PDB file of C-alpha atoms in Angstrom:
ATOM      1  CA  UNK A   1       0.000   0.000   0.000  1.00 48.00           C
ATOM      2  CA  UNK A   2       1.327   3.427  -0.899  1.00 48.00           C
ATOM      3  CA  UNK A   3       1.764   5.637   2.162  1.00 48.00           C
ATOM      4  CA  UNK A   4       1.130   9.382   1.878  1.00 48.00           C
ATOM      5  CA  UNK A   5       4.108  10.462   3.974  1.00 45.00           C
ATOM      6  CA  UNK A   6       6.575  13.222   3.242  1.00 43.00           C
ATOM      7  CA  UNK A   7       9.474  11.498   5.034  1.00 44.00           C
ATOM      8  CA  UNK A   8      12.406  13.516   3.718  1.00 50.00           C
ATOM      9  CA  UNK A   9      13.057  17.001   2.483  1.00 60.00           C
ATOM     10  CA  UNK A  10      14.016  15.925  -1.079  1.00 62.00           C
ATOM     11  CA  UNK A  11      10.893  13.786  -1.282  1.00 62.00           C
ATOM     12  CA  UNK A  12       8.777  16.675  -0.022  1.00 59.00           C
ATOM     13  CA  UNK A  13      10.244  18.995  -2.636  1.00 62.00           C
ATOM     14  CA  UNK A  14       9.517  16.394  -5.285  1.00 62.00           C
ATOM     15  CA  UNK A  15       5.904  16.096  -4.100  1.00 59.00           C
ATOM     16  CA  UNK A  16       5.486  19.875  -4.202  1.00 58.00           C
ATOM     17  CA  UNK A  17       6.834  19.913  -7.739  1.00 61.00           C
ATOM     18  CA  UNK A  18       4.429  17.140  -8.721  1.00 60.00           C
ATOM     19  CA  UNK A  19       1.571  19.058  -7.111  1.00 57.00           C
ATOM     20  CA  UNK A  20       2.417  22.127  -9.159  1.00 55.00           C
ATOM     21  CA  UNK A  21       2.479  20.004 -12.293  1.00 59.00           C
ATOM     22  CA  UNK A  22      -0.917  18.593 -11.341  1.00 60.00           C
ATOM     23  CA  UNK A  23      -2.359  22.089 -11.094  1.00 55.00           C
ATOM     24  CA  UNK A  24      -1.156  22.747 -14.618  1.00 58.00           C
ATOM     25  CA  UNK A  25      -2.537  19.358 -15.640  1.00 60.00           C
ATOM     26  CA  UNK A  26      -5.978  20.203 -14.279  1.00 61.00           C
ATOM     27  CA  UNK A  27      -6.030  23.464 -16.194  1.00 54.00           C
ATOM     28  CA  UNK A  28      -4.405  22.578 -19.491  1.00 45.00           C
ATOM     29  CA  UNK A  29      -4.072  18.822 -19.996  1.00 39.00           C
ATOM     30  CA  UNK A  30      -4.948  17.877 -23.550  1.00 36.00           C
ATOM     31  CA  UNK A  31      -5.576  21.497 -24.542  1.00 39.00           C
ATOM     32  CA  UNK A  32      -2.792  21.157 -27.065  1.00 34.00           C
ATOM     33  CA  UNK A  33      -1.212  18.232 -28.860  1.00 35.00           C
ATOM     34  CA  UNK A  34       2.243  16.665 -28.910  1.00 33.00           C
ATOM     35  CA  UNK A  35       4.192  14.941 -31.708  1.00 33.00           C
ATOM     36  CA  UNK A  36       2.259  11.951 -32.899  1.00 36.00           C
ATOM     37  CA  UNK A  37       4.799   9.785 -34.630  1.00 36.00           C
ATOM     38  CA  UNK A  38       2.652   9.762 -37.763  1.00 37.00           C
ATOM     39  CA  UNK A  39       3.904   9.654 -41.332  1.00 38.00           C
ATOM     40  CA  UNK A  40       5.499  12.590 -43.152  1.00 37.00           C
ATOM     41  CA  UNK A  41       3.560  15.848 -43.038  1.00 38.00           C
ATOM     42  CA  UNK A  42       1.097  16.191 -45.890  1.00 41.00           C
ATOM     43  CA  UNK A  43       0.919  19.352 -48.010  1.00 45.00           C
ATOM     44  CA  UNK A  44      -1.803  21.853 -47.246  1.00 49.00           C
ATOM     45  CA  UNK A  45      -4.541  22.574 -49.744  1.00 60.00           C
ATOM     46  CA  UNK A  46      -7.778  20.967 -50.908  1.00 73.00           C
ATOM     47  CA  UNK A  47      -8.706  17.949 -48.835  1.00 82.00           C
ATOM     48  CA  UNK A  48      -6.385  18.818 -45.941  1.00 86.00           C
ATOM     49  CA  UNK A  49      -6.892  20.381 -42.517  1.00 87.00           C
ATOM     50  CA  UNK A  50      -4.393  22.019 -40.155  1.00 87.00           C
ATOM     51  CA  UNK A  51      -4.860  20.934 -36.536  1.00 85.00           C
ATOM     52  CA  UNK A  52      -5.843  23.770 -34.188  1.00 86.00           C
ATOM     53  CA  UNK A  53      -5.404  24.072 -30.425  1.00 81.00           C
ATOM     54  CA  UNK A  54      -8.042  21.990 -28.660  1.00 79.00           C
ATOM     55  CA  UNK A  55      -8.678  19.656 -31.614  1.00 82.00           C
ATOM     56  CA  UNK A  56      -8.948  15.913 -31.115  1.00 82.00           C
ATOM     57  CA  UNK A  57      -9.215  13.162 -33.693  1.00 81.00           C
ATOM     58  CA  UNK A  58     -12.925  12.789 -32.926  1.00 79.00           C
ATOM     59  CA  UNK A  59     -13.655  16.514 -33.196  1.00 83.00           C
ATOM     60  CA  UNK A  60     -11.851  16.731 -36.549  1.00 85.00           C
ATOM     61  CA  UNK A  61     -13.735  13.698 -37.855  1.00 83.00           C
ATOM     62  CA  UNK A  62     -17.022  15.307 -36.791  1.00 84.00           C
ATOM     63  CA  UNK A  63     -16.161  18.582 -38.519  1.00 85.00           C
ATOM     64  CA  UNK A  64     -15.691  16.855 -41.848  1.00 84.00           C
ATOM     65  CA  UNK A  65     -18.355  14.180 -41.356  1.00 84.00           C
ATOM     66  CA  UNK A  66     -15.799  11.381 -41.522  1.00 84.00           C
ATOM     67  CA  UNK A  67     -15.117   8.383 -39.302  1.00 82.00           C
ATOM     68  CA  UNK A  68     -12.139   8.231 -36.956  1.00 79.00           C
ATOM     69  CA  UNK A  69     -10.859   5.199 -38.861  1.00 79.00           C
ATOM     70  CA  UNK A  70     -10.852   7.157 -42.140  1.00 83.00           C
ATOM     71  CA  UNK A  71      -8.684   9.923 -40.670  1.00 84.00           C
ATOM     72  CA  UNK A  72      -6.336   7.370 -39.086  1.00 82.00           C
ATOM     73  CA  UNK A  73      -5.940   5.394 -42.315  1.00 83.00           C
ATOM     74  CA  UNK A  74      -5.474   8.386 -44.637  1.00 85.00           C
ATOM     75  CA  UNK A  75      -2.764   9.841 -42.383  1.00 83.00           C
ATOM     76  CA  UNK A  76      -1.116   6.613 -41.184  1.00 82.00           C
ATOM     77  CA  UNK A  77      -1.469   7.717 -37.561  1.00 79.00           C
ATOM     78  CA  UNK A  78       0.411   5.408 -35.217  1.00 73.00           C
ATOM     79  CA  UNK A  79      -1.192   7.018 -32.149  1.00 70.00           C
ATOM     80  CA  UNK A  80      -4.592   8.553 -32.974  1.00 69.00           C
ATOM     81  CA  UNK A  81      -4.846  10.038 -29.466  1.00 70.00           C
ATOM     82  CA  UNK A  82      -1.682  12.063 -29.951  1.00 73.00           C
ATOM     83  CA  UNK A  83      -1.987  14.746 -32.638  1.00 81.00           C
ATOM     84  CA  UNK A  84      -0.224  18.094 -32.526  1.00 83.00           C
ATOM     85  CA  UNK A  85      -1.102  21.702 -33.236  1.00 82.00           C
ATOM     86  CA  UNK A  86      -0.265  22.736 -36.848  1.00 81.00           C
ATOM     87  CA  UNK A  87      -0.136  19.095 -37.965  1.00 85.00           C
ATOM     88  CA  UNK A  88      -1.678  18.774 -41.448  1.00 88.00           C
ATOM     89  CA  UNK A  89      -4.173  15.940 -41.850  1.00 87.00           C
ATOM     90  CA  UNK A  90      -5.929  14.579 -44.908  1.00 88.00           C
ATOM     91  CA  UNK A  91      -9.680  14.787 -44.307  1.00 87.00           C
ATOM     92  CA  UNK A  92     -10.963  13.679 -47.731  1.00 85.00           C
ATOM     93  CA  UNK A  93     -10.020  10.600 -49.741  1.00 79.00           C
ATOM     94  CA  UNK A  94      -7.325  11.147 -52.335  1.00 68.00           C
ATOM     95  CA  UNK A  95      -8.795  12.685 -55.496  1.00 61.00           C
ATOM     96  CA  UNK A  96     -12.076  13.758 -53.924  1.00 56.00           C
ATOM     97  CA  UNK A  97     -10.971  17.330 -53.222  1.00 50.00           C
ATOM     98  CA  UNK A  98      -9.364  17.682 -56.636  1.00 45.00           C
ATOM     99  CA  UNK A  99     -12.601  16.629 -58.270  1.00 45.00           C
ATOM    100  CA  UNK A 100     -14.507  19.274 -56.353  1.00 45.00           C
ATOM    101  CA  UNK A 101     -11.894  21.923 -57.148  1.00 44.00           C
ATOM    102  CA  UNK A 102     -12.124  23.604 -53.753  1.00 43.00           C
ATOM    103  CA  UNK A 103     -10.718  23.342 -50.257  1.00 47.00           C
ATOM    104  CA  UNK A 104     -12.929  21.304 -47.970  1.00 52.00           C
ATOM    105  CA  UNK A 105     -14.694  23.385 -45.328  1.00 52.00           C
ATOM    106  CA  UNK A 106     -15.527  22.105 -41.840  1.00 56.00           C
ATOM    107  CA  UNK A 107     -18.878  22.613 -40.185  1.00 52.00           C
ATOM    108  CA  UNK A 108     -18.733  26.067 -38.658  1.00 47.00           C
ATOM    109  CA  UNK A 109     -21.084  25.793 -35.696  1.00 44.00           C
ATOM    110  CA  UNK A 110     -19.439  25.117 -32.351  1.00 48.00           C
ATOM    111  CA  UNK A 111     -22.799  24.130 -30.897  1.00 45.00           C
ATOM    112  CA  UNK A 112     -22.835  20.951 -32.993  1.00 49.00           C
ATOM    113  CA  UNK A 113     -19.460  19.925 -31.588  1.00 50.00           C
ATOM    114  CA  UNK A 114     -20.471  20.779 -28.024  1.00 48.00           C
ATOM    115  CA  UNK A 115     -23.674  18.779 -28.302  1.00 47.00           C
ATOM    116  CA  UNK A 116     -21.897  15.665 -29.534  1.00 50.00           C
ATOM    117  CA  UNK A 117     -18.666  15.954 -27.533  1.00 53.00           C
ATOM    118  CA  UNK A 118     -19.948  14.212 -24.413  1.00 53.00           C
ATOM    119  CA  UNK A 119     -21.534  11.465 -26.506  1.00 53.00           C
ATOM    120  CA  UNK A 120     -18.346  10.796 -28.485  1.00 54.00           C
ATOM    121  CA  UNK A 121     -16.136  10.872 -25.396  1.00 55.00           C
ATOM    122  CA  UNK A 122     -18.535   8.589 -23.535  1.00 51.00           C
ATOM    123  CA  UNK A 123     -18.383   6.143 -26.432  1.00 51.00           C
ATOM    124  CA  UNK A 124     -14.571   6.188 -26.483  1.00 80.00           C
ATOM    125  CA  UNK A 125     -14.185   5.700 -22.700  1.00 91.00           C
ATOM    126  CA  UNK A 126     -16.017   3.026 -20.712  1.00 91.00           C
ATOM    127  CA  UNK A 127     -17.175   4.782 -17.531  1.00 96.00           C
ATOM    128  CA  UNK A 128     -18.347   3.474 -14.162  1.00 96.00           C
ATOM    129  CA  UNK A 129     -19.205   5.146 -10.874  1.00 97.00           C
ATOM    130  CA  UNK A 130     -16.065   5.563  -8.734  1.00 98.00           C
ATOM    131  CA  UNK A 131     -17.837   4.780  -5.445  1.00 97.00           C
ATOM    132  CA  UNK A 132     -21.192   3.749  -4.052  1.00 95.00           C
ATOM    133  CA  UNK A 133     -23.221   6.160  -1.974  1.00 94.00           C
ATOM    134  CA  UNK A 134     -25.520   9.144  -2.229  1.00 92.00           C
ATOM    135  CA  UNK A 135     -24.276  11.745  -4.674  1.00 90.00           C
ATOM    136  CA  UNK A 136     -24.829  15.457  -5.041  1.00 83.00           C
ATOM    137  CA  UNK A 137     -26.039  17.073  -8.243  1.00 67.00           C
ATOM    138  CA  UNK A 138     -23.638  18.005 -11.028  1.00 62.00           C
ATOM    139  CA  UNK A 139     -22.083  21.333 -11.941  1.00 62.00           C
ATOM    140  CA  UNK A 140     -23.589  24.561 -10.713  1.00 59.00           C
ATOM    141  CA  UNK A 141     -23.207  27.270  -8.090  1.00 58.00           C
ATOM    142  CA  UNK A 142     -19.436  27.245  -8.394  1.00 60.00           C
ATOM    143  CA  UNK A 143     -19.128  23.446  -8.261  1.00 71.00           C
ATOM    144  CA  UNK A 144     -16.875  21.694 -10.739  1.00 81.00           C
ATOM    145  CA  UNK A 145     -17.816  18.122  -9.849  1.00 89.00           C
ATOM    146  CA  UNK A 146     -19.950  15.929  -7.597  1.00 93.00           C
ATOM    147  CA  UNK A 147     -19.712  14.706  -4.008  1.00 94.00           C
ATOM    148  CA  UNK A 148     -20.313  11.023  -3.288  1.00 95.00           C
ATOM    149  CA  UNK A 149     -20.940  10.422   0.413  1.00 95.00           C
ATOM    150  CA  UNK A 150     -19.968   7.141   2.036  1.00 95.00           C
ATOM    151  CA  UNK A 151     -18.118   5.436   4.875  1.00 96.00           C
ATOM    152  CA  UNK A 152     -14.575   6.045   6.093  1.00 97.00           C
ATOM    153  CA  UNK A 153     -12.259   3.590   4.354  1.00 98.00           C
ATOM    154  CA  UNK A 154     -14.793   2.676   1.672  1.00 98.00           C
ATOM    155  CA  UNK A 155     -13.126   1.688  -1.638  1.00 98.00           C
ATOM    156  CA  UNK A 156     -12.698   4.356  -4.295  1.00 98.00           C
ATOM    157  CA  UNK A 157     -12.355   2.897  -7.790  1.00 98.00           C
ATOM    158  CA  UNK A 158     -11.045   4.203 -11.087  1.00 98.00           C
ATOM    159  CA  UNK A 159     -14.049   5.403 -13.082  1.00 98.00           C
ATOM    160  CA  UNK A 160     -12.346   4.289 -16.297  1.00 95.00           C
ATOM    161  CA  UNK A 161      -9.086   2.758 -17.442  1.00 95.00           C
ATOM    162  CA  UNK A 162      -6.125   5.088 -17.705  1.00 94.00           C
ATOM    163  CA  UNK A 163      -2.790   6.272 -16.333  1.00 93.00           C
ATOM    164  CA  UNK A 164      -2.286   7.818 -12.889  1.00 93.00           C
ATOM    165  CA  UNK A 165      -0.912  11.300 -13.540  1.00 90.00           C
ATOM    166  CA  UNK A 166      -0.901  12.492  -9.921  1.00 91.00           C
ATOM    167  CA  UNK A 167      -1.057  10.808  -6.529  1.00 93.00           C
ATOM    168  CA  UNK A 168      -0.502  12.976  -3.483  1.00 91.00           C
ATOM    169  CA  UNK A 169      -1.681  15.691  -1.124  1.00 88.00           C
ATOM    170  CA  UNK A 170       0.054  18.823  -2.376  1.00 82.00           C
ATOM    171  CA  UNK A 171      -2.953  20.705  -3.777  1.00 82.00           C
ATOM    172  CA  UNK A 172      -4.820  22.740  -1.179  1.00 82.00           C
ATOM    173  CA  UNK A 173      -8.500  21.948  -0.876  1.00 87.00           C
ATOM    174  CA  UNK A 174      -8.312  18.494  -2.471  1.00 91.00           C
ATOM    175  CA  UNK A 175      -6.723  16.499   0.348  1.00 94.00           C
ATOM    176  CA  UNK A 176      -5.268  13.174  -0.742  1.00 96.00           C
ATOM    177  CA  UNK A 177      -5.801  13.394  -4.483  1.00 95.00           C
ATOM    178  CA  UNK A 178      -5.604  11.085  -7.499  1.00 96.00           C
ATOM    179  CA  UNK A 179      -5.768  12.275 -11.115  1.00 94.00           C
ATOM    180  CA  UNK A 180      -6.164   9.741 -13.936  1.00 95.00           C
ATOM    181  CA  UNK A 181      -5.704  10.493 -17.633  1.00 92.00           C
ATOM    182  CA  UNK A 182      -7.975   8.388 -19.854  1.00 94.00           C
ATOM    183  CA  UNK A 183      -7.128   9.679 -23.335  1.00 91.00           C
ATOM    184  CA  UNK A 184      -5.881  12.845 -25.026  1.00 86.00           C
ATOM    185  CA  UNK A 185      -8.891  14.869 -23.888  1.00 88.00           C
ATOM    186  CA  UNK A 186     -10.348  13.306 -20.725  1.00 92.00           C
ATOM    187  CA  UNK A 187      -9.151  12.963 -17.145  1.00 93.00           C
ATOM    188  CA  UNK A 188     -10.830  12.245 -13.828  1.00 95.00           C
ATOM    189  CA  UNK A 189     -10.173  13.664 -10.364  1.00 95.00           C
ATOM    190  CA  UNK A 190     -10.650  11.897  -7.000  1.00 97.00           C
ATOM    191  CA  UNK A 191     -10.265  14.047  -3.862  1.00 96.00           C
ATOM    192  CA  UNK A 192     -10.447  13.904  -0.023  1.00 97.00           C
ATOM    193  CA  UNK A 193      -9.252  10.297   0.180  1.00 98.00           C
ATOM    194  CA  UNK A 194      -8.089   8.701   3.427  1.00 98.00           C
ATOM    195  CA  UNK A 195      -5.416   6.587   1.765  1.00 98.00           C
ATOM    196  CA  UNK A 196      -4.095   6.329  -1.793  1.00 98.00           C
ATOM    197  CA  UNK A 197      -3.099   2.881  -3.074  1.00 98.00           C
ATOM    198  CA  UNK A 198      -1.748   3.690  -6.552  1.00 97.00           C
ATOM    199  CA  UNK A 199       1.441   5.362  -7.757  1.00 95.00           C
ATOM    200  CA  UNK A 200       2.052   8.042 -10.358  1.00 92.00           C
ATOM    201  CA  UNK A 201       2.652   6.489 -13.769  1.00 91.00           C
ATOM    202  CA  UNK A 202       0.696   3.347 -12.895  1.00 95.00           C
ATOM    203  CA  UNK A 203      -1.839   2.027 -15.402  1.00 96.00           C
ATOM    204  CA  UNK A 204      -5.211   1.210 -13.857  1.00 96.00           C
ATOM    205  CA  UNK A 205      -8.310  -0.554 -15.118  1.00 96.00           C
ATOM    206  CA  UNK A 206     -11.935   0.472 -14.736  1.00 95.00           C
ATOM    207  CA  UNK A 207     -13.197  -0.509 -11.294  1.00 97.00           C
ATOM    208  CA  UNK A 208      -9.708  -0.994  -9.840  1.00 97.00           C
ATOM    209  CA  UNK A 209      -9.294   0.270  -6.276  1.00 98.00           C
ATOM    210  CA  UNK A 210      -7.192   3.434  -6.254  1.00 98.00           C
ATOM    211  CA  UNK A 211      -7.921   4.859  -2.791  1.00 98.00           C
ATOM    212  CA  UNK A 212     -10.033   4.672   0.351  1.00 98.00           C
ATOM    213  CA  UNK A 213     -12.703   7.263   1.044  1.00 98.00           C
ATOM    214  CA  UNK A 214     -11.890   9.826   3.700  1.00 97.00           C
ATOM    215  CA  UNK A 215     -12.241  13.456   4.697  1.00 95.00           C
ATOM    216  CA  UNK A 216      -8.792  14.943   4.099  1.00 95.00           C
ATOM    217  CA  UNK A 217      -9.300  18.683   3.557  1.00 92.00           C
ATOM    218  CA  UNK A 218     -13.037  18.113   4.052  1.00 93.00           C
ATOM    219  CA  UNK A 219     -15.510  18.345   6.928  1.00 92.00           C
ATOM    220  CA  UNK A 220     -17.325  15.157   5.895  1.00 94.00           C
ATOM    221  CA  UNK A 221     -16.408  11.693   4.649  1.00 96.00           C
ATOM    222  CA  UNK A 222     -16.895  11.818   0.892  1.00 96.00           C
ATOM    223  CA  UNK A 223     -15.323  11.432  -2.511  1.00 97.00           C
ATOM    224  CA  UNK A 224     -15.181  14.609  -4.554  1.00 95.00           C
ATOM    225  CA  UNK A 225     -15.168  13.551  -8.215  1.00 96.00           C
ATOM    226  CA  UNK A 226     -14.580  15.519 -11.398  1.00 94.00           C
ATOM    227  CA  UNK A 227     -14.374  14.682 -15.084  1.00 94.00           C
ATOM    228  CA  UNK A 228     -12.418  17.185 -17.149  1.00 91.00           C
ATOM    229  CA  UNK A 229     -12.417  17.494 -20.920  1.00 88.00           C
ATOM    230  CA  UNK A 230      -9.651  19.536 -22.530  1.00 83.00           C
ATOM    231  CA  UNK A 231      -8.771  20.693 -18.995  1.00 82.00           C
ATOM    232  CA  UNK A 232     -12.252  22.076 -18.284  1.00 85.00           C
ATOM    233  CA  UNK A 233     -14.757  20.498 -15.852  1.00 88.00           C
ATOM    234  CA  UNK A 234     -17.779  18.839 -17.435  1.00 89.00           C
ATOM    235  CA  UNK A 235     -20.928  17.433 -15.855  1.00 88.00           C
ATOM    236  CA  UNK A 236     -20.088  13.858 -14.741  1.00 91.00           C
ATOM    237  CA  UNK A 237     -23.743  12.842 -15.102  1.00 87.00           C
ATOM    238  CA  UNK A 238     -23.348  13.093 -18.889  1.00 88.00           C
ATOM    239  CA  UNK A 239     -20.643  10.434 -18.793  1.00 91.00           C
ATOM    240  CA  UNK A 240     -21.423   8.120 -15.882  1.00 92.00           C
ATOM    241  CA  UNK A 241     -24.032   5.375 -16.369  1.00 91.00           C
ATOM    242  CA  UNK A 242     -27.417   5.810 -14.720  1.00 88.00           C
ATOM    243  CA  UNK A 243     -27.954   4.033 -11.430  1.00 78.00           C
TER     244      UNK A 243
END
């Protein structure tokens, strides 16, 4: 079991550094891309699209009414969850744009993307409730997530498979905190735990125990849970299954 102790000064400094990185992670994770390891850059022009900040493979596919698999195949993407800003992607089959004689234009309304974003992300990530117990309502009145009330020491599970990006107690107001990255755009946050049982960098599966419920930095025993998309909090009820 991983103990949340700050036994030495170097370790404490390392935890503080990790906490600072987690703050940045909460605010900006997946807001911009990184090198993808794809094939050579394609020329711009008809049938191509230049990746913008905040784009994901799914959002680009939606803009051009294409499937994710089409975009992956046309661009030989080795990691479809890892595209970068200013990367040029083919968004029409070869010859289609030339036949039309014009540059392909994406759908311009952001409302369409917003309406389908939660649905697409939910389809790409298999979600489950992170703990049993009575839960508060979703976002509103300054809240960024939901509270799930339970018993001291009750298991807290990963809501979906992913990689532990932060495990510690260095962020004020969150207590013993775990942050899990699920893909290039989604992460989940688990706060106020009594004990954390996973390490940073560890891969976890959906339903795997990651902590025990507690009240660190809280007046009541509860799990505070967030889902963030492109670094911004979203309503967990749109992603979690009904119960």
